[in-house]
GROMACS .gro file of C-alpha atoms in nm:
model
  165
    1MET     CA    1  -2.291  -0.434  -7.931
    2GLN     CA    2  -2.344  -0.199  -8.218
    3GLN     CA    3  -2.124  -0.176  -8.533
    4LEU     CA    4  -1.765  -0.047  -8.387
    5THR     CA    5  -1.511   0.210  -8.636
    6GLU     CA    6  -1.135   0.288  -8.556
    7PRO     CA    7  -1.216   0.610  -8.429
    8GLN     CA    8  -1.453   0.555  -8.259
    9ILE     CA    9  -1.305   0.290  -8.088
   10ARG     CA   10  -0.982   0.489  -8.012
   11GLY     CA   11  -1.237   0.747  -7.872
   12SER     CA   12  -1.333   0.512  -7.617
   13PHE     CA   13  -1.061   0.491  -7.389
   14VAL     CA   14  -1.075   0.651  -7.036
   15ASN     CA   15  -0.751   0.502  -6.867
   16CYS     CA   16  -0.503   0.568  -7.127
   17THR     CA   17  -0.352   0.877  -7.288
   18LYS     CA   18  -0.502   1.070  -7.582
   19GLY     CA   19  -0.127   0.925  -7.735
   20GLU     CA   20  -0.117   0.608  -7.613
   21ALA     CA   21  -0.471   0.564  -7.775
   22ALA     CA   22  -0.365   0.647  -8.133
   23ARG     CA   23  -0.065   0.369  -8.057
   24LEU     CA   24  -0.291   0.063  -7.962
   25HIS     CA   25  -0.334  -0.190  -8.187
   26VAL     CA   26  -0.729  -0.248  -8.302
   27PRO     CA   27  -0.847  -0.566  -8.465
   28ARG     CA   28  -0.801  -0.502  -8.878
   29ASP     CA   29  -1.162  -0.745  -8.966
   30LEU     CA   30  -1.386  -0.533  -8.720
   31ASP     CA   31  -1.617  -0.587  -9.016
   32GLU     CA   32  -1.601  -0.941  -8.944
   33ARG     CA   33  -1.664  -0.936  -8.566
   34PRO     CA   34  -2.005  -1.062  -8.468
   35PHE     CA   35  -2.092  -0.740  -8.309
   36ALA     CA   36  -2.460  -0.831  -8.302
   37ASP     CA   37  -2.356  -1.121  -8.017
   38LEU     CA   38  -2.102  -0.966  -7.811
   39ASP     CA   39  -2.138  -0.730  -7.476
   40PHE     CA   40  -1.769  -0.623  -7.516
   41LEU     CA   41  -1.514  -0.567  -7.816
   42GLY     CA   42  -1.248  -0.742  -7.651
   43TRP     CA   43  -0.871  -0.782  -7.857
   44ARG     CA   44  -0.454  -0.877  -7.788
   45ASP     CA   45  -0.196  -0.681  -7.863
   46PRO     CA   46   0.032  -0.882  -8.107
   47GLY     CA   47   0.290  -0.705  -8.035
   48ALA     CA   48   0.271  -0.688  -7.702
   49PRO     CA   49   0.202  -1.018  -7.566
   50ASP     CA   50   0.121  -0.891  -7.204
   51ARG     CA   51  -0.177  -0.570  -7.371
   52CYS     CA   52  -0.529  -0.572  -7.406
   53ALA     CA   53  -0.811  -0.386  -7.470
   54LEU     CA   54  -1.196  -0.409  -7.399
   55VAL     CA   55  -1.448  -0.115  -7.561
   56ALA     CA   56  -1.788  -0.217  -7.391
   57GLU     CA   57  -2.121  -0.056  -7.427
   58ARG     CA   58  -2.312   0.106  -7.138
   59PRO     CA   59  -2.650   0.118  -7.070
   60ASP     CA   60  -2.668   0.449  -7.120
   61GLY     CA   61  -2.556   0.369  -7.464
   62SER     CA   62  -2.234   0.533  -7.440
   63LEU     CA   63  -1.884   0.404  -7.562
   64VAL     CA   64  -1.578   0.265  -7.268
   65GLY     CA   65  -1.258   0.142  -7.392
   66ILE     CA   66  -0.974   0.059  -7.119
   67ALA     CA   67  -0.672  -0.074  -7.151
   68LEU     CA   68  -0.554  -0.388  -6.990
   69ARG     CA   69  -0.260  -0.561  -6.888
   70PHE     CA   70  -0.179  -0.965  -6.817
   71PRO     CA   71   0.032  -1.059  -6.577
   72PRO     CA   72   0.348  -1.279  -6.625
   73PRO     CA   73   0.255  -1.657  -6.729
   74GLN     CA   74   0.230  -1.911  -6.452
   75ARG     CA   75   0.338  -2.208  -6.494
   76GLY     CA   76   0.087  -2.530  -6.327
   77PHE     CA   77   0.031  -2.854  -6.425
   78LEU     CA   78  -0.320  -2.959  -6.336
   79GLN     CA   79  -0.397  -2.565  -6.224
   80ARG     CA   80  -0.776  -2.450  -6.337
   81SER     CA   81  -0.921  -2.142  -6.329
   82LEU     CA   82  -1.268  -1.972  -6.329
   83CYS     CA   83  -1.351  -1.636  -6.500
   84SER     CA   84  -1.575  -1.397  -6.381
   85LEU     CA   85  -1.780  -1.317  -6.579
   86CYS     CA   86  -1.887  -1.616  -6.782
   87LEU     CA   87  -1.815  -1.884  -6.565
   88THR     CA   88  -1.619  -2.059  -6.819
   89THR     CA   89  -1.319  -2.256  -6.650
   90HIS     CA   90  -0.955  -2.336  -6.827
   91PRO     CA   91  -0.630  -2.508  -6.767
   92ARG     CA   92  -0.343  -2.291  -6.701
   93SER     CA   93  -0.334  -2.022  -6.836
   94GLY     CA   94  -0.680  -1.909  -7.033
   95VAL     CA   95  -0.784  -1.763  -6.766
   96SER     CA   96  -0.623  -1.425  -6.641
   97LEU     CA   97  -0.642  -1.087  -6.384
   98LEU     CA   98  -0.680  -0.861  -6.642
   99THR     CA   99  -0.587  -0.527  -6.421
  100ALA     CA  100  -0.683  -0.222  -6.613
  101ARG     CA  101  -0.530   0.123  -6.453
  102ARG     CA  102  -0.853   0.344  -6.305
  103ALA     CA  103  -0.906   0.672  -6.531
  104GLY     CA  104  -0.827   1.017  -6.422
  105LYS     CA  105  -0.632   1.112  -6.088
  106ALA     CA  106  -0.650   0.809  -5.959
  107GLY     CA  107  -0.500   0.604  -6.250
  108ARG     CA  108  -0.149   0.887  -6.279
  109GLU     CA  109  -0.140   0.799  -5.897
  110GLY     CA  110  -0.119   0.447  -6.037
  111ASN     CA  111  -0.429   0.278  -5.875
  112SER     CA  112  -0.590   0.001  -6.083
  113VAL     CA  113  -0.883  -0.283  -6.078
  114GLY     CA  114  -0.876  -0.582  -6.133
  115LEU     CA  115  -1.080  -0.887  -6.261
  116TYR     CA  116  -1.049  -1.269  -6.383
  117MET     CA  117  -1.107  -1.327  -6.752
  118CYS     CA  118  -1.064  -1.583  -7.013
  119THR     CA  119  -0.755  -1.453  -7.206
  120ASP     CA  120  -0.884  -1.532  -7.520
  121LEU     CA  121  -1.171  -1.249  -7.472
  122ALA     CA  122  -1.447  -1.464  -7.578
  123CYS     CA  123  -1.674  -1.414  -7.250
  124PRO     CA  124  -1.963  -1.354  -7.451
  125LEU     CA  125  -1.930  -1.649  -7.703
  126TYR     CA  126  -1.894  -1.890  -7.428
  127VAL     CA  127  -2.246  -1.773  -7.301
  128ARG     CA  128  -2.391  -1.782  -7.624
  129GLY     CA  129  -2.267  -2.159  -7.739
  130LEU     CA  130  -2.097  -1.946  -8.002
  131LYS     CA  131  -1.677  -2.064  -7.900
  132GLN     CA  132  -1.615  -2.406  -7.714
  133ALA     CA  133  -1.415  -2.470  -7.381
  134GLU     CA  134  -1.302  -2.844  -7.355
  135PRO     CA  135  -1.627  -3.040  -7.270
  136GLY     CA  136  -1.678  -2.951  -6.915
  137ALA     CA  137  -1.511  -2.611  -6.898
  138ARG     CA  138  -1.870  -2.488  -6.881
  139PHE     CA  139  -2.079  -2.504  -6.564
  140GLU     CA  140  -2.443  -2.682  -6.673
  141GLU     CA  141  -2.671  -2.369  -6.481
  142SER     CA  142  -3.048  -2.292  -6.430
  143LEU     CA  143  -3.004  -1.951  -6.510
  144THR     CA  144  -3.138  -1.895  -6.906
  145GLN     CA  145  -2.869  -1.779  -7.122
  146GLU     CA  146  -3.073  -1.447  -7.138
  147GLU     CA  147  -3.025  -1.458  -6.760
  148GLN     CA  148  -2.672  -1.534  -6.836
  149ILE     CA  149  -2.576  -1.251  -7.023
  150GLU     CA  150  -2.723  -1.030  -6.764
  151ARG     CA  151  -2.522  -1.119  -6.533
  152LEU     CA  152  -2.188  -1.135  -6.755
  153ASN     CA  153  -2.343  -0.711  -6.853
  154THR     CA  154  -2.371  -0.681  -6.481
  155LYS     CA  155  -2.013  -0.770  -6.381
  156LEU     CA  156  -1.893  -0.643  -6.654
  157ASN     CA  157  -2.054  -0.283  -6.568
  158ALA     CA  158  -1.907  -0.314  -6.206
  159PHE     CA  159  -1.592  -0.344  -6.335
  160LEU     CA  160  -1.586  -0.033  -6.561
  161ASP     CA  161  -1.734   0.160  -6.247
  162ASN     CA  162  -1.437   0.033  -6.051
  163VAL     CA  163  -1.209   0.163  -6.297
  164LEU     CA  164  -1.430   0.485  -6.371
  165LYS     CA  165  -1.390   0.642  -5.988
   0.00000   0.00000   0.00000
């Protein structure tokens, strides 16, 4: 992924108004993010624990940003969940159903789509082995790392396509 600036990020949002995009929290450490190892930039809003955002570069080179919501935390003792993008398992609330309002008229009518993702939005780093989940959280796969990255991007772009419908 290319290095992003705050204006690029704010201008990429498709499922919120320009005013909402202007008020979104954008990470202050953009210069320190490992963009070369990211398939998308994802972050949580520290002022609103039920909100996060994601910006991805589409196959045509355009940027698409989406605002997402987290469900309220569930209480569970031995529950483990699997991320749909990177296939990493996490205990308890490490994977959440993130929902995005659809773009355009469908979103204004209240339609949304969801995807089970790592709550810390670090899927690209898990796939590349740059961030470690707990032991046994990543399945040993016969796919190469490049194939796993391609799978992550295919699933992410399918989700973004659903948001854009």
